[in-house]
mmCIF file of C-alpha atoms and ligand atoms in Angstrom:
data_model
loop_
_atom_site.group_PDB
_atom_site.id
_atom_site.type_symbol
_atom_site.label_atom_id
_atom_site.label_comp_id
_atom_site.label_asym_id
_atom_site.label_seq_id
_atom_site.Cartn_x
_atom_site.Cartn_y
_atom_site.Cartn_z
ATOM 1 C CA UNK A 1 83.254 133.590 101.387
ATOM 2 C CA UNK A 2 82.439 130.200 102.955
ATOM 3 C CA UNK A 3 84.792 127.420 104.098
ATOM 4 C CA UNK A 4 83.567 123.874 104.712
ATOM 5 C CA UNK A 5 85.395 120.620 105.389
ATOM 6 C CA UNK A 6 84.485 116.946 104.932
ATOM 7 C CA UNK A 7 86.184 113.721 106.113
ATOM 8 C CA UNK A 8 87.711 110.874 104.112
ATOM 9 C CA UNK A 9 86.496 107.299 104.514
ATOM 10 C CA UNK A 10 87.522 103.678 104.716
ATOM 11 C CA UNK A 11 85.468 100.604 103.900
ATOM 12 C CA UNK A 12 85.517 98.292 106.942
ATOM 13 C CA UNK A 13 83.463 95.584 105.203
ATOM 14 C CA UNK A 14 81.616 94.824 101.986
ATOM 15 C CA UNK A 15 83.373 96.761 99.182
ATOM 16 C CA UNK A 16 82.548 95.393 95.726
ATOM 17 C CA UNK A 17 79.617 93.402 97.182
ATOM 18 C CA UNK A 18 77.793 96.743 97.784
ATOM 19 C CA UNK A 19 77.766 97.263 94.027
ATOM 20 C CA UNK A 20 75.424 94.226 93.869
ATOM 21 C CA UNK A 21 73.076 95.397 96.634
ATOM 22 C CA UNK A 22 74.890 93.598 99.469
ATOM 23 C CA UNK A 23 75.511 95.439 102.762
ATOM 24 C CA UNK A 24 78.686 97.437 103.395
ATOM 25 C CA UNK A 25 80.127 99.195 106.456
ATOM 26 C CA UNK A 26 82.161 102.374 105.966
ATOM 27 C CA UNK A 27 83.669 104.823 108.423
ATOM 28 C CA UNK A 28 84.661 108.503 108.284
ATOM 29 C CA UNK A 29 88.325 109.074 109.153
ATOM 30 C CA UNK A 30 90.388 111.986 110.403
ATOM 31 C CA UNK A 31 92.161 113.427 107.392
ATOM 32 C CA UNK A 32 89.822 116.083 105.909
ATOM 33 C CA UNK A 33 89.441 118.210 102.815
ATOM 34 C CA UNK A 34 88.874 121.981 103.280
ATOM 35 C CA UNK A 35 87.120 123.962 100.544
ATOM 36 C CA UNK A 36 86.624 127.746 100.425
ATOM 37 C CA UNK A 37 84.143 129.185 97.902
ATOM 38 C CA UNK A 38 83.810 132.862 97.044
ATOM 39 C CA UNK A 39 81.132 134.387 94.784
ATOM 40 C CA UNK A 40 82.351 136.026 91.590
ATOM 41 C CA UNK A 41 80.938 137.351 88.326
ATOM 42 C CA UNK A 42 82.971 134.919 86.226
ATOM 43 C CA UNK A 43 83.679 131.247 86.803
ATOM 44 C CA UNK A 44 87.254 130.473 87.845
ATOM 45 C CA UNK A 45 87.626 126.896 86.661
ATOM 46 C CA UNK A 46 89.191 124.514 89.134
ATOM 47 C CA UNK A 47 91.577 121.754 88.119
ATOM 48 C CA UNK A 48 89.104 119.200 89.432
ATOM 49 C CA UNK A 49 86.174 117.941 87.329
ATOM 50 C CA UNK A 50 84.352 117.284 90.629
ATOM 51 C CA UNK A 51 84.538 120.968 91.627
ATOM 52 C CA UNK A 52 83.547 122.194 88.156
ATOM 53 C CA UNK A 53 80.676 119.667 88.307
ATOM 54 C CA UNK A 54 79.439 121.198 91.591
ATOM 55 C CA UNK A 55 79.283 124.743 90.115
ATOM 56 C CA UNK A 56 77.556 123.479 86.953
ATOM 57 C CA UNK A 57 75.006 121.440 88.907
ATOM 58 C CA UNK A 58 74.199 124.324 91.247
ATOM 59 C CA UNK A 59 74.130 126.954 88.478
ATOM 60 C CA UNK A 60 76.434 129.534 90.136
ATOM 61 C CA UNK A 61 79.845 131.132 89.463
ATOM 62 C CA UNK A 62 82.729 131.536 91.850
ATOM 63 C CA UNK A 63 86.311 130.807 92.803
ATOM 64 C CA UNK A 64 87.541 127.921 94.953
ATOM 65 C CA UNK A 65 90.492 127.236 97.228
ATOM 66 C CA UNK A 66 91.098 123.587 98.245
ATOM 67 C CA UNK A 67 93.336 122.283 101.002
ATOM 68 C CA UNK A 68 93.317 118.471 101.118
ATOM 69 C CA UNK A 69 94.920 116.244 103.744
ATOM 70 C CA UNK A 70 93.604 113.098 101.990
ATOM 71 C CA UNK A 71 95.845 111.463 99.355
ATOM 72 C CA UNK A 72 93.963 111.261 96.047
ATOM 73 C CA UNK A 73 93.351 108.070 93.994
ATOM 74 C CA UNK A 74 94.079 105.874 96.996
ATOM 75 C CA UNK A 75 90.562 104.734 97.950
ATOM 76 C CA UNK A 76 90.208 107.101 100.916
ATOM 77 C CA UNK A 77 87.278 109.013 99.434
ATOM 78 C CA UNK A 78 89.055 112.267 98.553
ATOM 79 C CA UNK A 79 86.846 113.015 95.516
ATOM 80 C CA UNK A 80 83.645 112.507 97.533
ATOM 81 C CA UNK A 81 84.986 114.688 100.371
ATOM 82 C CA UNK A 82 85.896 117.465 97.888
ATOM 83 C CA UNK A 83 82.463 117.221 96.240
ATOM 84 C CA UNK A 84 80.507 117.243 99.531
ATOM 85 C CA UNK A 85 82.554 120.148 100.954
ATOM 86 C CA UNK A 86 82.192 122.154 97.706
ATOM 87 C CA UNK A 87 78.413 121.599 97.482
ATOM 88 C CA UNK A 88 78.097 122.680 101.149
ATOM 89 C CA UNK A 89 80.294 125.766 100.683
ATOM 90 C CA UNK A 90 78.310 126.816 97.571
ATOM 91 C CA UNK A 91 75.046 126.182 99.456
ATOM 92 C CA UNK A 92 76.283 128.485 102.256
ATOM 93 C CA UNK A 93 77.904 131.212 100.116
ATOM 94 C CA UNK A 94 74.831 131.517 97.845
ATOM 95 C CA UNK A 95 72.227 130.842 100.624
ATOM 96 C CA UNK A 96 70.563 128.049 98.617
ATOM 97 C CA UNK A 97 68.921 126.394 101.641
ATOM 98 C CA UNK A 98 69.884 122.750 100.897
ATOM 99 C CA UNK A 99 69.358 120.292 103.775
ATOM 100 C CA UNK A 100 72.156 117.815 104.661
ATOM 101 C CA UNK A 101 70.168 115.083 102.937
ATOM 102 C CA UNK A 102 70.019 117.217 99.757
ATOM 103 C CA UNK A 103 73.768 117.923 99.967
ATOM 104 C CA UNK A 104 74.447 114.151 100.157
ATOM 105 C CA UNK A 105 72.129 113.407 97.222
ATOM 106 C CA UNK A 106 73.501 116.200 94.963
ATOM 107 C CA UNK A 107 77.094 115.238 95.757
ATOM 108 C CA UNK A 108 76.334 111.623 94.874
ATOM 109 C CA UNK A 109 74.786 112.610 91.520
ATOM 110 C CA UNK A 110 77.758 114.881 90.690
ATOM 111 C CA UNK A 111 80.301 112.179 91.595
ATOM 112 C CA UNK A 112 78.399 109.574 89.601
ATOM 113 C CA UNK A 113 78.243 111.838 86.512
ATOM 114 C CA UNK A 114 81.982 112.679 86.653
ATOM 115 C CA UNK A 115 82.775 108.947 87.009
ATOM 116 C CA UNK A 116 80.669 108.002 83.990
ATOM 117 C CA UNK A 117 77.800 106.468 85.969
ATOM 118 C CA UNK A 118 79.932 104.267 88.256
ATOM 119 C CA UNK A 119 79.622 105.134 91.966
ATOM 120 C CA UNK A 120 77.852 103.865 95.049
ATOM 121 C CA UNK A 121 76.493 106.450 97.520
ATOM 122 C CA UNK A 122 78.892 105.157 100.195
ATOM 123 C CA UNK A 123 81.644 107.794 99.972
ATOM 124 C CA UNK A 124 79.349 110.823 99.665
ATOM 125 C CA UNK A 125 77.133 109.543 102.542
ATOM 126 C CA UNK A 126 80.104 109.083 104.846
ATOM 127 C CA UNK A 127 81.618 112.472 103.883
ATOM 128 C CA UNK A 128 78.259 114.164 104.605
ATOM 129 C CA UNK A 129 77.191 112.441 107.824
ATOM 130 C CA UNK A 130 80.492 111.209 109.327
ATOM 131 C CA UNK A 131 80.764 108.330 111.829
ATOM 132 C CA UNK A 132 80.074 104.709 111.033
ATOM 133 C CA UNK A 133 77.525 103.921 108.322
ATOM 134 C CA UNK A 134 75.803 100.761 107.150
ATOM 135 C CA UNK A 135 74.952 100.869 103.447
ATOM 136 C CA UNK A 136 72.134 98.591 102.345
ATOM 137 C CA UNK A 137 71.189 99.095 98.708
ATOM 138 C CA UNK A 138 70.054 102.709 98.434
ATOM 139 C CA UNK A 139 69.450 102.926 102.193
ATOM 140 C CA UNK A 140 71.965 104.086 104.807
ATOM 141 C CA UNK A 141 71.849 103.723 108.562
ATOM 142 C CA UNK A 142 74.114 105.355 111.141
ATOM 143 C CA UNK A 143 75.706 102.809 113.452
ATOM 144 C CA UNK A 144 76.803 103.629 117.022
ATOM 145 C CA UNK A 145 80.176 105.462 116.883
ATOM 146 C CA UNK A 146 83.224 103.366 117.841
ATOM 147 C CA UNK A 147 86.646 104.270 119.058
ATOM 148 C CA UNK A 148 88.706 101.986 116.788
ATOM 149 C CA UNK A 149 92.472 102.336 116.682
ATOM 150 C CA UNK A 150 93.207 102.055 113.037
ATOM 151 C CA UNK A 151 96.298 102.232 110.880
ATOM 152 C CA UNK A 152 95.897 102.861 107.151
ATOM 153 C CA UNK A 153 98.633 101.607 104.860
ATOM 154 C CA UNK A 154 98.878 103.325 101.496
ATOM 155 C CA UNK A 155 100.636 101.062 98.972
ATOM 156 C CA UNK A 156 101.323 104.171 96.815
ATOM 157 C CA UNK A 157 100.242 101.997 93.865
ATOM 158 C CA UNK A 158 97.521 104.018 92.189
ATOM 159 C CA UNK A 159 94.426 102.164 91.086
ATOM 160 C CA UNK A 160 91.263 102.820 89.146
ATOM 161 C CA UNK A 161 88.049 102.047 91.007
ATOM 162 C CA UNK A 162 86.162 101.868 87.679
ATOM 163 C CA UNK A 163 88.573 99.261 86.293
ATOM 164 C CA UNK A 164 88.406 97.088 89.418
ATOM 165 C CA UNK A 165 84.578 97.242 89.468
ATOM 166 C CA UNK A 166 84.606 96.257 85.788
ATOM 167 C CA UNK A 167 86.921 93.309 86.505
ATOM 168 C CA UNK A 168 84.597 91.938 89.183
ATOM 169 C CA UNK A 169 81.591 92.410 86.867
ATOM 170 C CA UNK A 170 83.453 90.382 84.224
ATOM 171 C CA UNK A 171 84.223 87.566 86.716
ATOM 172 C CA UNK A 172 80.582 87.551 87.791
ATOM 173 C CA UNK A 173 79.513 87.127 84.164
ATOM 174 C CA UNK A 174 82.092 84.457 83.332
ATOM 175 C CA UNK A 175 82.025 82.476 86.582
ATOM 176 C CA UNK A 176 78.808 83.167 88.460
ATOM 177 C CA UNK A 177 79.121 79.772 90.196
ATOM 178 C CA UNK A 178 82.258 81.058 91.953
ATOM 179 C CA UNK A 179 81.564 84.780 92.168
ATOM 180 C CA UNK A 180 78.026 84.686 93.585
ATOM 181 C CA UNK A 181 78.811 82.460 96.590
ATOM 182 C CA UNK A 182 81.799 84.736 97.348
ATOM 183 C CA UNK A 183 79.475 87.773 97.319
ATOM 184 C CA UNK A 184 77.122 85.872 99.660
ATOM 185 C CA UNK A 185 80.063 85.056 101.943
ATOM 186 C CA UNK A 186 81.083 88.739 102.017
ATOM 187 C CA UNK A 187 77.495 89.560 103.000
ATOM 188 C CA UNK A 188 77.735 86.946 105.778
ATOM 189 C CA UNK A 189 80.984 88.492 107.045
ATOM 190 C CA UNK A 190 79.541 92.040 106.986
ATOM 191 C CA UNK A 191 76.345 91.040 108.808
ATOM 192 C CA UNK A 192 78.367 88.942 111.275
ATOM 193 C CA UNK A 193 80.724 91.847 111.957
ATOM 194 C CA UNK A 194 77.752 94.052 112.903
ATOM 195 C CA UNK A 195 77.360 91.965 116.061
ATOM 196 C CA UNK A 196 80.963 92.588 117.097
ATOM 197 C CA UNK A 197 81.455 96.321 116.672
ATOM 198 C CA UNK A 198 82.551 96.523 120.310
ATOM 199 C CA UNK A 199 84.798 93.476 120.214
ATOM 200 C CA UNK A 200 87.885 94.448 118.251
ATOM 201 C CA UNK A 201 89.489 90.973 118.372
ATOM 202 C CA UNK A 202 86.434 89.391 116.767
ATOM 203 C CA UNK A 203 86.112 92.291 114.334
ATOM 204 C CA UNK A 204 89.744 91.764 113.321
ATOM 205 C CA UNK A 205 89.005 88.124 112.473
ATOM 206 C CA UNK A 206 86.105 89.207 110.286
ATOM 207 C CA UNK A 207 88.382 91.719 108.541
ATOM 208 C CA UNK A 208 90.866 88.940 107.771
ATOM 209 C CA UNK A 209 88.054 86.848 106.271
ATOM 210 C CA UNK A 210 86.844 89.783 104.173
ATOM 211 C CA UNK A 211 90.395 90.306 102.884
ATOM 212 C CA UNK A 212 90.664 86.672 101.764
ATOM 213 C CA UNK A 213 87.314 86.917 99.950
ATOM 214 C CA UNK A 214 88.441 90.083 98.136
ATOM 215 C CA UNK A 215 91.531 88.172 97.003
ATOM 216 C CA UNK A 216 89.238 85.475 95.572
ATOM 217 C CA UNK A 217 87.459 88.201 93.564
ATOM 218 C CA UNK A 218 90.843 89.052 92.041
ATOM 219 C CA UNK A 219 91.185 92.571 93.459
ATOM 220 C CA UNK A 220 94.350 91.847 95.436
ATOM 221 C CA UNK A 221 97.824 93.203 94.689
ATOM 222 C CA UNK A 222 101.271 92.054 95.895
ATOM 223 C CA UNK A 223 101.763 95.410 97.640
ATOM 224 C CA UNK A 224 98.474 94.993 99.538
ATOM 225 C CA UNK A 225 99.384 91.443 100.583
ATOM 226 C CA UNK A 226 102.772 92.677 101.805
ATOM 227 C CA UNK A 227 101.277 95.452 103.962
ATOM 228 C CA UNK A 228 98.452 93.256 105.309
ATOM 229 C CA UNK A 229 100.904 90.531 106.389
ATOM 230 C CA UNK A 230 103.312 93.084 107.877
ATOM 231 C CA UNK A 231 100.500 94.643 109.947
ATOM 232 C CA UNK A 232 99.276 91.272 111.225
ATOM 233 C CA UNK A 233 102.815 90.166 112.134
ATOM 234 C CA UNK A 234 103.299 93.410 114.085
ATOM 235 C CA UNK A 235 100.280 92.660 116.283
ATOM 236 C CA UNK A 236 97.233 94.001 114.395
ATOM 237 C CA UNK A 237 93.987 92.206 115.330
ATOM 238 C CA UNK A 238 92.974 92.149 111.682
ATOM 239 C CA UNK A 239 93.969 93.704 108.365
ATOM 240 C CA UNK A 240 92.387 93.936 104.931
ATOM 241 C CA UNK A 241 92.284 95.744 101.626
ATOM 242 C CA UNK A 242 89.984 98.777 101.833
ATOM 243 C CA UNK A 243 88.123 100.077 98.780
ATOM 244 C CA UNK A 244 88.485 98.860 95.234
ATOM 245 C CA UNK A 245 91.884 97.096 95.601
ATOM 246 C CA UNK A 246 94.477 96.482 92.889
ATOM 247 C CA UNK A 247 96.669 98.962 94.803
ATOM 248 C CA UNK A 248 95.390 101.827 96.940
ATOM 249 C CA UNK A 249 95.101 101.234 100.668
ATOM 250 C CA UNK A 250 94.731 98.588 103.353
ATOM 251 C CA UNK A 251 93.541 99.049 106.922
ATOM 252 C CA UNK A 252 94.550 97.379 110.166
ATOM 253 C CA UNK A 253 92.679 97.428 113.448
ATOM 254 C CA UNK A 254 94.898 97.133 116.508
ATOM 255 C CA UNK A 255 95.174 97.564 120.267
ATOM 256 C CA UNK A 256 96.115 101.161 121.174
ATOM 257 C CA UNK A 257 99.502 100.036 122.485
ATOM 258 C CA UNK A 258 100.665 98.475 119.215
ATOM 259 C CA UNK A 259 99.471 101.048 116.669
ATOM 260 C CA UNK A 260 102.921 102.675 116.402
ATOM 261 C CA UNK A 261 104.518 99.254 115.885
ATOM 262 C CA UNK A 262 101.977 98.400 113.168
ATOM 263 C CA UNK A 263 102.579 101.768 111.464
ATOM 264 C CA UNK A 264 106.331 101.153 111.540
ATOM 265 C CA UNK A 265 105.906 97.650 110.049
ATOM 266 C CA UNK A 266 103.820 99.126 107.215
ATOM 267 C CA UNK A 267 106.519 101.733 106.487
ATOM 268 C CA UNK A 268 109.224 99.031 106.553
ATOM 269 C CA UNK A 269 107.165 97.097 103.990
ATOM 270 C CA UNK A 270 107.319 100.188 101.718
ATOM 271 C CA UNK A 271 103.866 101.562 102.526
ATOM 272 C CA UNK A 272 102.914 104.969 103.857
ATOM 273 C CA UNK A 273 101.150 104.671 107.230
ATOM 274 C CA UNK A 274 98.452 106.946 108.655
ATOM 275 C CA UNK A 275 97.342 106.348 112.257
ATOM 276 C CA UNK A 276 93.699 107.349 112.544
ATOM 277 C CA UNK A 277 90.390 106.915 114.361
ATOM 278 C CA UNK A 278 86.765 107.449 113.443
ATOM 279 C CA UNK A 279 85.695 111.011 112.728
ATOM 280 C CA UNK A 280 82.177 111.306 114.202
ATOM 281 C CA UNK A 281 81.552 114.554 112.325
ATOM 282 C CA UNK A 282 80.599 114.787 108.674
ATOM 283 C CA UNK A 283 80.706 117.941 106.581
ATOM 284 C CA UNK A 284 81.024 121.084 108.728
ATOM 285 C CA UNK A 285 81.512 124.812 108.473
ATOM 286 C CA UNK A 286 85.016 126.073 109.260
ATOM 287 C CA UNK A 287 86.379 129.486 110.080
ATOM 288 C CA UNK A 288 87.395 131.243 106.864
ATOM 289 C CA UNK A 289 91.031 130.648 106.015
ATOM 290 C CA UNK A 290 91.848 133.477 103.592
HETATM 291 O O1 LIG B 301 88.365 102.473 96.207
HETATM 292 P P1 LIG B 301 87.167 103.240 96.570
HETATM 293 O O2 LIG B 301 87.303 103.918 97.894
HETATM 294 O O3 LIG B 301 86.691 104.155 95.495
HETATM 295 O O4 LIG B 301 86.001 102.188 96.870
HETATM 296 C C1 LIG B 301 85.340 101.471 95.876
HETATM 297 C C2 LIG B 301 84.370 100.563 96.509
HETATM 298 C C3 LIG B 301 83.578 99.709 95.517
HETATM 299 O O5 LIG B 301 82.675 98.944 96.297
HETATM 300 C C4 LIG B 301 84.504 98.767 94.777
HETATM 301 C C5 LIG B 301 82.808 100.540 94.497
HETATM 302 C C6 LIG B 301 81.702 101.403 95.107
HETATM 303 O O6 LIG B 301 81.310 102.382 94.406
HETATM 304 O O7 LIG B 301 81.194 101.092 96.201
#
């Protein structure tokens, strides 16, 4: 029996633009997914296509127990965390000898296949390596860890990442004269933000700019606008949609002393708040739970 856990993630900058080779910055966050795998002679199918995909890809049979603290379908990377933790637990239980790099690559291929070919390696990279990661095309670079005080606001409006990516692709085809400069501006914001990772006030301003640019791409939602404005009014230094948009989650960066106030404002605006910080650790082995 082997138990492994992996963190969820938020996009700080660059979602959607990363699909077109622009840079993105993503961060591992505290809620985790825990997966226990046990060898068996027959396959006990899980309810998740991601977990079944892991067993198929790795050519083994077993049973799985999942304990997730990450809400699903909300843009916090729960499917990538489940996939990375399952691949790692299978690798351990069956002594397959995969390196961390190989775990990240297999998990990405599995996630991409389950999602019909639509996925960037962002979520699986962050779930594997943890911390703060810059995505640049197919490359990833670890950035110095930061101690951000962050509040996530879940709109509880479920969204489909595939549909939102499709919508942006459509806009890009129909109105390249508008869409392409917006993508370039998002790139400018992401690269600019890299200089201010230790200056949360400046970073907050960049987050606000990124949010406005995502709205121009048409991936906003009234519930996201409501939570973003509530967080800013309560003293957040910056707030934006995180992930695909059209529902899902927003994030706010704030001084330590106001994070409870920001969380309360998000709840008053009908969101579900999670106060979190960066998780420096990626996928890791846990003590067995059963
Ligand atoms: O909503 P999420 O967490 O699945 O993020 C999607 C981010 C996109 O850039 C829109 C797509 C991607 O695969 O990077």
